[in-house]
């Protein structure tokens, strides 16, 4: 084969390898972060999400107690942080599996009913219409469920999430195989060993994407559904951007090692 | 040894230069082909970026232009801009700009889409039925006076009607117009029994006098 043609062909393959390495890196990062329910749960724990969610549910419920002739004291101990954490985690796991889930609010309803009965007994109110009390309890129950399930939006995204996970798994395998083939082509057929370029290029592209994202997205003011969710989303985005910077540094080091190894072999 | 190091450096520099060229070429290709889509995606994400203002301070420097009958500057969402006083029902409460459930926890709220006193349109004020806010609203009678002490002037209204409506019918019933200054004040109903309230008690009052301070 013509030498010039070999060089051009080799660089073309290296360029494709670089892009594939960049894509597979992004897919693997996604697989271990946003597409991994354990990563999400760990970040919720780290950011005190469950405690904040507990407070938010109580605040949301208190909006209704005022207009319903009750005091906030009826909301005391109607559910525990442990119960809320259990239900939230169960909900996240099911969402990632693409399954729908009914939140168990039976204990919460029972305790709220007891608190209301106690309050009515002590305050001397007369119950004119039991339906109004039941509707109040239903509203509290809906608030509890809506806050955990983000008003059902998370469930709506569950199907998309499972599809993305499934596609990305397949794509990772396909790209991995393609990279191996391209490496073999370059090394065996074209007899050119400049794999350092692939790592350097993938690293530069990752760094550029990081820079572009940080400079074009108003991350500090990003608002997703609620303050609580926004806080977690911002934390996770920053975390993923930091991980991508670490990966790009690792790639540069790998590129340097490949360059040095190659030259050493040639020297001896 | 010296030559080996120089050779190694040459290889590294060469590969870095090629990688730099590849990156630039990739960015050029991507931006050329998908620039519009990338811009759209960025704009979409940034549309969720909001500067949040949960101010619950007091607005002070607000004036009304008596010729155009419009406020020169409007209070921030969540700011206190007036006090509402209904002596006949022993009601006196701060009025916040906005009537979200978050704000109603602190006092009564002025619907952000309605007019301000002196502007000649419908003024909509809501409050919880607790004794601190509008719990005694049903004790008012036709002919009673409602005073709104805004930061830019005091306005007096006289109650001319009241009604009990379904909460679902609120938007339809409480229509906002600019042809007459009407104050509509409402709360959840009934006020003296516990439970979820599906009705609203509304009183209607018309402007009888104002004094700009």
Short mmCIF file of C-alpha atoms in Angstrom, two decimals:
data_model
loop_
_atom_site.label_atom_id
_atom_site.label_comp_id
_atom_site.label_asym_id
_atom_site.label_seq_id
_atom_site.Cartn_x
_atom_site.Cartn_y
_atom_site.Cartn_z
CA UNK A 1 0.00 0.00 0.00
CA UNK A 2 1.19 3.50 -0.79
CA UNK A 3 2.96 5.04 2.25
CA UNK A 4 1.07 8.35 2.03
CA UNK A 5 -2.21 6.50 1.79
CA UNK A 6 -1.25 4.43 4.82
CA UNK A 7 -0.54 7.55 6.87
CA UNK A 8 -3.81 9.25 5.86
CA UNK A 9 -5.76 6.03 6.53
CA UNK A 10 -4.08 5.63 9.89
CA UNK A 11 -4.88 9.18 11.00
CA UNK A 12 -8.45 8.78 9.81
CA UNK A 13 -8.80 5.62 11.94
CA UNK A 14 -7.18 7.39 14.91
CA UNK A 15 -9.65 10.25 14.55
CA UNK A 16 -12.61 7.83 14.55
CA UNK A 17 -11.07 5.94 17.52
CA UNK A 18 -10.78 9.25 19.43
CA UNK A 19 -14.44 10.11 18.89
CA UNK A 20 -15.51 6.59 19.86
CA UNK A 21 -13.36 6.74 23.00
CA UNK A 22 -14.98 10.07 23.90
CA UNK A 23 -18.49 8.66 23.36
CA UNK A 24 -17.82 5.44 25.29
CA UNK A 25 -16.32 7.47 28.14
CA UNK A 26 -19.45 9.62 28.38
CA UNK A 27 -21.68 6.53 28.25
CA UNK A 28 -19.71 4.77 30.98
CA UNK A 29 -19.73 7.92 33.15
CA UNK A 30 -23.53 8.12 32.70
CA UNK A 31 -23.90 4.41 33.46
CA UNK A 32 -22.15 4.81 36.81
CA UNK A 33 -23.78 8.14 37.72
CA UNK A 34 -27.20 9.31 36.53
CA UNK A 35 -28.21 5.89 35.24
CA UNK A 36 -27.27 4.21 38.50
CA UNK A 37 -29.85 4.35 41.29
CA UNK A 38 -27.21 3.72 43.98
CA UNK A 39 -25.29 6.81 42.84
CA UNK A 40 -28.49 8.88 43.08
CA UNK A 41 -29.36 7.48 46.52
CA UNK A 42 -25.81 8.14 47.81
CA UNK A 43 -26.01 11.73 46.63
CA UNK A 44 -29.41 12.20 48.25
CA UNK A 45 -27.93 10.95 51.51
CA UNK A 46 -24.82 13.16 51.20
CA UNK A 47 -26.92 16.27 50.59
CA UNK A 48 -29.38 15.65 53.43
CA UNK A 49 -32.23 15.25 50.94
CA UNK A 50 -34.38 13.05 53.18
CA UNK A 51 -34.35 15.52 56.08
CA UNK A 52 -35.05 18.42 53.72
CA UNK A 53 -37.86 16.43 52.09
CA UNK A 54 -39.31 15.66 55.52
CA UNK A 55 -39.35 19.39 56.37
CA UNK A 56 -40.81 20.27 52.98
CA UNK A 57 -43.66 17.77 53.33
CA UNK A 58 -44.52 19.14 56.77
CA UNK A 59 -44.42 22.72 55.40
CA UNK A 60 -46.62 21.78 52.44
CA UNK A 61 -49.07 20.06 54.77
CA UNK A 62 -49.13 23.04 57.11
CA UNK A 63 -50.51 25.19 54.25
CA UNK A 64 -53.67 23.10 54.45
CA UNK A 65 -53.90 22.88 58.23
CA UNK A 66 -54.23 26.67 58.45
CA UNK A 67 -57.13 26.81 56.01
CA UNK A 68 -58.82 23.78 57.50
CA UNK A 69 -59.22 25.08 61.01
CA UNK A 70 -56.44 22.94 62.51
CA UNK A 71 -53.13 23.77 64.09
CA UNK A 72 -49.74 22.49 62.94
CA UNK A 73 -49.60 20.29 66.06
CA UNK A 74 -51.77 17.69 64.27
CA UNK A 75 -48.80 17.01 61.97
CA UNK A 76 -46.49 16.00 64.80
CA UNK A 77 -44.95 12.53 64.35
CA UNK A 78 -47.36 11.46 61.61
CA UNK A 79 -44.42 9.86 59.78
CA UNK A 80 -40.78 9.26 60.61
CA UNK A 81 -37.63 10.12 58.72
CA UNK A 82 -36.87 6.39 58.45
CA UNK A 83 -40.25 5.66 56.85
CA UNK A 84 -39.82 8.54 54.42
CA UNK A 85 -36.31 7.37 53.48
CA UNK A 86 -37.53 3.81 52.95
CA UNK A 87 -40.43 4.91 50.71
CA UNK A 88 -38.24 7.34 48.73
CA UNK A 89 -35.52 4.72 48.12
CA UNK A 90 -38.09 2.13 47.12
CA UNK A 91 -39.60 4.64 44.73
CA UNK A 92 -36.19 5.45 43.16
CA UNK A 93 -35.31 1.76 42.73
CA UNK A 94 -38.65 1.07 41.03
CA UNK A 95 -38.31 4.13 38.79
CA UNK A 96 -34.93 2.87 37.57
CA UNK A 97 -36.48 -0.52 36.88
CA UNK A 98 -39.28 1.16 34.95
CA UNK A 99 -41.91 -0.06 37.40
CA UNK A 100 -44.67 2.01 38.95
CA UNK A 101 -45.04 2.00 42.71
CA UNK A 102 -47.77 2.81 45.19
CA UNK A 103 -46.45 4.73 48.16
CA UNK A 104 -47.51 3.17 51.44
CA UNK A 105 -49.18 5.95 53.46
CA UNK A 106 -51.31 3.74 55.73
CA UNK A 107 -49.32 4.46 58.91
CA UNK A 108 -49.22 8.17 58.13
CA UNK A 109 -53.01 8.27 57.63
CA UNK A 110 -53.61 6.36 60.85
CA UNK A 111 -51.44 8.66 62.96
CA UNK A 112 -52.89 11.79 61.33
CA UNK A 113 -56.44 10.56 62.03
CA UNK A 114 -55.52 9.96 65.68
CA UNK A 115 -53.95 13.44 65.96
CA UNK A 116 -57.05 15.06 64.40
CA UNK A 117 -59.41 13.19 66.72
CA UNK A 118 -57.29 14.24 69.69
CA UNK A 119 -57.24 17.86 68.49
CA UNK A 120 -61.02 17.96 67.96
CA UNK A 121 -61.57 16.41 71.37
CA UNK A 122 -59.36 18.98 73.11
CA UNK A 123 -60.49 22.05 71.17
CA UNK A 124 -64.21 21.41 71.53
CA UNK A 125 -64.91 21.64 67.79
CA UNK A 126 -68.00 19.92 66.46
CA UNK A 127 -67.61 17.85 63.33
CA UNK A 128 -70.30 19.11 60.98
CA UNK A 129 -69.30 17.01 58.03
CA UNK A 130 -67.05 13.94 58.39
CA UNK A 131 -66.48 14.09 54.63
CA UNK A 132 -64.52 17.35 55.11
CA UNK A 133 -62.22 15.62 57.62
CA UNK A 134 -61.76 12.65 55.29
CA UNK A 135 -61.03 14.98 52.37
CA UNK A 136 -58.46 16.79 54.50
CA UNK A 137 -56.73 13.47 55.29
CA UNK A 138 -56.84 12.54 51.58
CA UNK A 139 -55.24 15.88 50.71
CA UNK A 140 -52.48 15.30 53.28
CA UNK A 141 -51.94 11.82 51.86
CA UNK A 142 -51.72 13.21 48.32
CA UNK A 143 -49.20 15.82 49.50
CA UNK A 144 -47.09 13.06 51.09
CA UNK A 145 -47.15 10.95 47.93
CA UNK A 146 -46.66 13.88 45.54
CA UNK A 147 -43.59 15.09 47.41
CA UNK A 148 -41.97 11.63 47.31
CA UNK A 149 -42.85 10.94 43.68
CA UNK A 150 -42.26 14.52 42.47
CA UNK A 151 -45.93 14.75 41.46
CA UNK A 152 -45.56 11.61 39.35
CA UNK A 153 -43.11 13.28 36.93
CA UNK A 154 -40.37 10.81 37.91
CA UNK A 155 -42.61 7.84 37.03
CA UNK A 156 -43.39 9.38 33.64
CA UNK A 157 -39.64 9.49 32.96
CA UNK A 158 -39.14 5.90 34.18
CA UNK A 159 -39.80 4.33 30.79
CA UNK A 160 -37.41 6.71 29.06
CA UNK A 161 -34.80 5.97 31.73
CA UNK A 162 -34.99 2.20 31.23
CA UNK A 163 -34.81 2.64 27.45
CA UNK A 164 -31.77 4.91 27.74
CA UNK A 165 -30.08 2.41 30.10
CA UNK A 166 -30.78 -0.48 27.75
CA UNK A 167 -29.59 1.43 24.64
CA UNK A 168 -26.48 2.76 26.34
CA UNK A 169 -25.49 -0.76 27.49
CA UNK A 170 -25.75 -2.05 23.92
CA UNK A 171 -23.96 1.01 22.56
CA UNK A 172 -21.07 0.54 25.01
CA UNK A 173 -20.54 -3.02 23.74
CA UNK A 174 -20.76 -2.00 20.07
CA UNK A 175 -18.34 0.93 20.50
CA UNK A 176 -15.94 -1.22 22.53
CA UNK A 177 -15.82 -3.82 19.77
CA UNK A 178 -15.41 -1.08 17.13
CA UNK A 179 -12.48 0.44 19.03
CA UNK A 180 -10.73 -2.96 19.28
CA UNK A 181 -11.19 -3.52 15.53
CA UNK A 182 -9.83 -0.07 14.71
CA UNK A 183 -6.81 -0.58 16.98
CA UNK A 184 -6.07 -3.93 15.32
CA UNK A 185 -6.45 -2.38 11.86
CA UNK A 186 -4.03 0.39 12.72
CA UNK A 187 -1.48 -1.85 14.41
CA UNK A 188 -1.56 -4.94 12.21
CA UNK A 189 -2.69 -3.78 8.76
CA UNK A 190 -1.33 -0.22 8.66
CA UNK A 191 1.55 -0.96 11.09
CA UNK A 192 1.21 2.40 12.83
CA UNK A 193 1.27 2.71 16.61
CA UNK A 194 0.27 6.20 17.68
CA UNK A 195 -2.48 5.37 20.17
CA UNK A 196 -1.36 8.27 22.41
CA UNK A 197 -3.17 10.57 19.98
CA UNK A 198 -6.48 8.81 20.73
CA UNK A 199 -6.21 9.42 24.47
CA UNK A 200 -5.00 13.00 24.01
CA UNK A 201 -7.87 13.83 21.61
CA UNK A 202 -10.55 12.24 23.79
CA UNK A 203 -9.15 14.14 26.76
CA UNK A 204 -9.17 17.49 24.90
CA UNK A 205 -12.75 16.93 23.69
CA UNK A 206 -13.91 16.12 27.24
CA UNK A 207 -12.18 19.26 28.55
CA UNK A 208 -13.75 21.38 25.81
CA UNK A 209 -17.25 19.99 26.52
CA UNK A 210 -16.73 20.69 30.21
CA UNK A 211 -15.66 24.27 29.47
CA UNK A 212 -18.53 24.78 26.97
CA UNK A 213 -21.12 23.43 29.41
CA UNK A 214 -19.91 25.52 32.35
CA UNK A 215 -19.80 28.68 30.23
CA UNK A 216 -23.16 28.30 28.54
CA UNK A 217 -25.38 26.80 31.22
CA UNK A 218 -26.48 29.01 34.10
CA UNK A 219 -25.79 26.22 36.58
CA UNK A 220 -26.05 28.31 39.74
CA UNK A 221 -29.60 29.39 38.95
CA UNK A 222 -30.78 26.11 37.45
CA UNK A 223 -34.24 25.25 38.71
CA UNK A 224 -35.58 21.72 38.32
CA UNK A 225 -39.06 21.08 39.77
CA UNK A 226 -38.30 22.41 43.29
CA UNK A 227 -35.50 23.97 45.33
CA UNK A 228 -34.80 20.58 46.86
CA UNK A 229 -34.50 18.73 43.53
CA UNK A 230 -32.55 21.64 42.02
CA UNK A 231 -30.00 21.43 44.84
CA UNK A 232 -29.44 17.71 44.14
CA UNK A 233 -29.40 18.22 40.35
CA UNK A 234 -26.79 20.99 40.63
CA UNK A 235 -24.66 18.86 42.96
CA UNK A 236 -24.81 15.85 40.63
CA UNK A 237 -24.02 17.92 37.50
CA UNK A 238 -21.01 19.48 39.23
CA UNK A 239 -19.92 16.04 40.43
CA UNK A 240 -20.16 14.56 36.92
CA UNK A 241 -18.23 17.52 35.47
CA UNK A 242 -15.50 16.96 38.09
CA UNK A 243 -15.37 13.24 37.29
CA UNK A 244 -14.98 14.06 33.58
CA UNK A 245 -12.03 16.36 34.35
CA UNK A 246 -10.36 13.57 36.35
CA UNK A 247 -10.90 11.17 33.44
CA UNK A 248 -9.40 13.63 30.97
CA UNK A 249 -6.30 13.96 33.20
CA UNK A 250 -6.02 10.16 33.36
CA UNK A 251 -6.26 10.02 29.54
CA UNK A 252 -3.48 12.57 29.16
CA UNK A 253 -1.27 10.50 31.47
CA UNK A 254 -2.13 7.32 29.51
CA UNK A 255 -1.33 9.14 26.26
CA UNK A 256 2.06 10.20 27.64
CA UNK A 257 2.81 6.65 28.81
CA UNK A 258 1.96 5.27 25.35
CA UNK A 259 4.23 7.85 23.70
CA UNK A 260 7.12 6.98 26.03
CA UNK A 261 6.67 3.21 25.71
CA UNK A 262 6.61 3.45 21.94
CA UNK A 263 9.84 5.40 21.78
CA UNK A 264 11.58 3.11 24.27
CA UNK A 265 10.78 0.07 22.10
CA UNK A 266 12.10 1.89 19.07
CA UNK A 267 15.28 2.97 20.88
CA UNK A 268 16.34 -0.53 21.75
CA UNK B 1 20.50 9.42 26.90
CA UNK B 2 20.06 13.07 26.04
CA UNK B 3 19.05 12.13 22.51
CA UNK B 4 16.51 9.60 23.76
CA UNK B 5 14.81 12.23 25.91
CA UNK B 6 14.71 14.67 22.98
CA UNK B 7 13.26 11.93 20.74
CA UNK B 8 10.60 11.12 23.33
CA UNK B 9 9.69 14.77 23.69
CA UNK B 10 9.42 15.09 19.91
CA UNK B 11 6.98 12.17 19.78
CA UNK B 12 4.90 13.62 22.61
CA UNK B 13 4.78 17.08 21.03
CA UNK B 14 3.90 15.60 17.64
CA UNK B 15 1.07 13.47 19.04
CA UNK B 16 -0.23 16.35 21.16
CA UNK B 17 -0.25 18.61 18.09
CA UNK B 18 -2.16 16.01 16.06
CA UNK B 19 -4.60 15.51 18.96
CA UNK B 20 -5.11 19.26 19.14
CA UNK B 21 -5.82 19.35 15.41
CA UNK B 22 -8.26 16.41 15.73
CA UNK B 23 -10.08 18.16 18.59
CA UNK B 24 -10.35 21.42 16.68
CA UNK B 25 -11.62 19.53 13.63
CA UNK B 26 -14.17 17.62 15.75
CA UNK B 27 -15.43 20.83 17.41
CA UNK B 28 -15.63 22.55 14.01
CA UNK B 29 -17.61 19.63 12.56
CA UNK B 30 -19.94 19.35 15.54
CA UNK B 31 -20.66 23.06 15.77
CA UNK B 32 -21.15 23.38 12.02
CA UNK B 33 -23.60 20.50 11.81
CA UNK B 34 -25.45 20.80 15.11
CA UNK B 35 -24.96 24.42 16.26
CA UNK B 36 -28.67 25.24 16.06
CA UNK B 37 -29.62 22.10 17.97
CA UNK B 38 -26.96 22.74 20.62
CA UNK B 39 -28.14 26.35 21.02
CA UNK B 40 -31.73 25.15 21.33
CA UNK B 41 -30.74 22.60 24.00
CA UNK B 42 -28.76 25.22 25.94
CA UNK B 43 -31.61 27.73 25.76
CA UNK B 44 -34.01 25.01 26.89
CA UNK B 45 -31.85 24.17 29.91
CA UNK B 46 -31.29 27.85 30.72
CA UNK B 47 -35.04 28.45 30.58
CA UNK B 48 -35.13 26.50 33.86
CA UNK B 49 -32.58 28.85 35.39
CA UNK B 50 -34.43 31.44 37.40
CA UNK B 51 -33.29 34.05 39.85
CA UNK B 52 -35.34 33.23 42.87
CA UNK B 53 -36.67 36.04 44.98
CA UNK B 54 -38.53 34.95 48.07
CA UNK B 55 -38.36 38.40 49.61
CA UNK B 56 -40.73 38.97 52.49
CA UNK B 57 -39.46 42.46 53.19
CA UNK B 58 -41.42 45.67 53.05
CA UNK B 59 -41.61 47.76 49.90
CA UNK B 60 -41.19 51.44 50.72
CA UNK B 61 -40.52 53.62 47.70
CA UNK B 62 -43.70 53.03 45.71
CA UNK B 63 -45.79 55.85 44.32
CA UNK B 64 -48.88 56.08 42.18
CA UNK B 65 -49.11 58.28 39.13
CA UNK B 66 -52.42 60.06 39.62
CA UNK B 67 -52.73 60.89 35.91
CA UNK B 68 -52.14 57.42 34.46
CA UNK B 69 -53.60 55.72 37.58
CA UNK B 70 -50.76 53.23 37.62
CA UNK B 71 -48.01 52.52 40.14
CA UNK B 72 -44.69 54.04 39.07
CA UNK B 73 -42.89 50.96 40.40
CA UNK B 74 -44.44 47.69 41.55
CA UNK B 75 -43.51 45.84 44.74
CA UNK B 76 -41.41 42.68 44.49
CA UNK B 77 -43.22 39.37 44.70
CA UNK B 78 -43.43 38.45 48.38
CA UNK B 79 -43.03 42.00 49.70
CA UNK B 80 -45.44 43.56 52.18
CA UNK B 81 -46.95 46.64 50.58
CA UNK B 82 -50.03 47.37 52.72
CA UNK B 83 -52.12 46.60 55.79
CA UNK B 84 -55.77 45.66 55.53
CA UNK B 85 -58.06 46.78 58.33
CA UNK B 86 -61.69 45.72 58.84
CA UNK B 87 -62.67 47.19 62.21
CA UNK B 88 -66.15 45.65 62.30
CA UNK B 89 -64.63 42.14 62.32
CA UNK B 90 -61.50 43.03 64.30
CA UNK B 91 -59.26 42.17 61.32
CA UNK B 92 -55.87 43.78 60.75
CA UNK B 93 -53.22 42.02 58.72
CA UNK B 94 -50.18 42.61 56.49
CA UNK B 95 -50.79 42.35 52.75
CA UNK B 96 -48.12 40.55 50.71
CA UNK B 97 -47.69 40.87 46.97
CA UNK B 98 -48.68 37.41 45.73
CA UNK B 99 -51.15 34.87 47.10
CA UNK B 100 -49.22 31.59 47.01
CA UNK B 101 -49.71 29.17 49.90
CA UNK B 102 -46.17 29.98 51.02
CA UNK B 103 -47.03 33.68 51.42
CA UNK B 104 -50.45 33.06 52.99
CA UNK B 105 -48.63 31.42 55.88
CA UNK B 106 -47.31 34.87 56.83
CA UNK B 107 -50.38 37.02 56.20
CA UNK B 108 -52.94 37.83 53.55
CA UNK B 109 -51.96 37.89 49.89
CA UNK B 110 -52.74 40.20 47.02
CA UNK B 111 -53.25 38.31 43.76
CA UNK B 112 -50.31 39.35 41.55
CA UNK B 113 -52.51 39.49 38.44
CA UNK B 114 -55.01 41.93 39.97
CA UNK B 115 -54.86 45.72 40.30
CA UNK B 116 -53.55 47.83 43.17
CA UNK B 117 -55.67 50.35 45.12
CA UNK B 118 -55.96 53.57 43.16
CA UNK B 119 -55.47 51.89 39.77
CA UNK B 120 -59.20 51.69 39.09
CA UNK B 121 -59.49 47.93 38.63
CA UNK B 122 -60.34 44.75 40.53
CA UNK B 123 -58.21 44.16 43.63
CA UNK B 124 -58.13 40.54 44.81
CA UNK B 125 -57.00 39.73 48.34
CA UNK B 126 -57.02 36.25 49.89
CA UNK B 127 -56.30 35.02 53.39
CA UNK B 128 -56.59 31.90 55.51
CA UNK B 129 -59.64 31.51 57.74
CA UNK B 130 -57.53 31.57 60.91
CA UNK B 131 -58.34 34.21 63.54
CA UNK B 132 -55.08 36.01 62.66
CA UNK B 133 -56.28 36.62 59.09
CA UNK B 134 -59.82 36.33 57.71
CA UNK B 135 -61.38 33.90 60.19
CA UNK B 136 -63.88 36.58 61.24
CA UNK B 137 -64.67 37.74 57.69
CA UNK B 138 -68.25 36.32 57.76
CA UNK B 139 -68.96 38.66 60.72
CA UNK B 140 -68.80 41.69 58.40
CA UNK B 141 -72.01 43.21 57.14
CA UNK B 142 -73.03 45.15 54.07
CA UNK B 143 -72.05 48.79 54.60
CA UNK B 144 -68.96 47.98 56.72
CA UNK B 145 -65.71 49.74 55.91
CA UNK B 146 -62.47 48.15 54.71
CA UNK B 147 -59.30 50.24 54.89
CA UNK B 148 -56.18 49.48 52.90
CA UNK B 149 -53.15 51.37 54.16
CA UNK B 150 -50.76 51.01 51.25
CA UNK B 151 -47.23 52.38 51.33
CA UNK B 152 -48.33 55.06 48.84
CA UNK B 153 -51.72 56.02 50.31
CA UNK B 154 -54.81 55.01 52.26
CA UNK B 155 -57.92 53.72 50.50
CA UNK B 156 -61.38 53.16 51.96
CA UNK B 157 -63.94 50.74 50.60
CA UNK B 158 -67.54 49.93 51.54
CA UNK B 159 -68.89 46.37 51.48
CA UNK B 160 -71.86 46.12 49.12
CA UNK B 161 -72.27 42.36 48.69
CA UNK B 162 -71.04 38.94 49.73
CA UNK B 163 -71.46 35.37 48.53
CA UNK B 164 -70.35 31.80 49.15
CA UNK B 165 -68.92 30.05 46.10
CA UNK B 166 -67.34 26.71 45.27
CA UNK B 167 -63.53 26.87 45.29
CA UNK B 168 -63.54 25.37 41.79
CA UNK B 169 -65.56 28.33 40.52
CA UNK B 170 -63.13 30.90 41.92
CA UNK B 171 -61.40 31.85 38.68
CA UNK B 172 -64.66 32.13 36.81
CA UNK B 173 -66.48 34.15 39.49
CA UNK B 174 -63.72 36.51 40.55
CA UNK B 175 -63.13 38.18 37.23
CA UNK B 176 -60.51 40.90 37.07
CA UNK B 177 -61.59 44.07 35.24
CA UNK B 178 -60.16 47.55 34.79
CA UNK B 179 -63.44 49.45 34.43
CA UNK B 180 -64.26 49.88 38.12
CA UNK B 181 -62.26 49.76 41.35
CA UNK B 182 -63.71 46.81 43.27
CA UNK B 183 -62.07 45.14 46.21
CA UNK B 184 -62.74 41.41 46.52
CA UNK B 185 -61.64 39.75 49.75
CA UNK B 186 -62.06 36.02 50.26
CA UNK B 187 -61.27 33.16 52.57
CA UNK B 188 -61.99 29.43 52.93
CA UNK B 189 -65.48 28.55 54.16
CA UNK B 190 -66.91 27.43 56.56
CA UNK B 191 -64.66 29.07 59.11
CA UNK B 192 -65.78 27.45 62.34
CA UNK B 193 -65.50 23.73 61.57
CA UNK B 194 -62.37 21.67 60.98
CA UNK B 195 -61.70 19.88 57.70
CA UNK B 196 -60.90 20.50 54.07
CA UNK B 197 -62.72 23.59 52.76
CA UNK B 198 -64.21 23.34 49.32
CA UNK B 199 -66.06 26.67 49.48
CA UNK B 200 -64.94 30.32 49.56
CA UNK B 201 -66.54 33.24 51.38
CA UNK B 202 -66.19 36.37 49.24
CA UNK B 203 -67.00 39.96 50.10
CA UNK B 204 -67.24 42.73 47.51
CA UNK B 205 -66.48 46.37 48.34
CA UNK B 206 -66.35 49.52 46.26
CA UNK B 207 -64.00 52.48 46.62
CA UNK B 208 -65.41 55.38 48.65
CA UNK B 209 -62.33 57.50 49.25
CA UNK B 210 -58.58 57.78 49.12
CA UNK B 211 -55.80 59.91 50.49
CA UNK B 212 -52.34 59.77 48.98
CA UNK B 213 -49.64 60.15 51.60
#
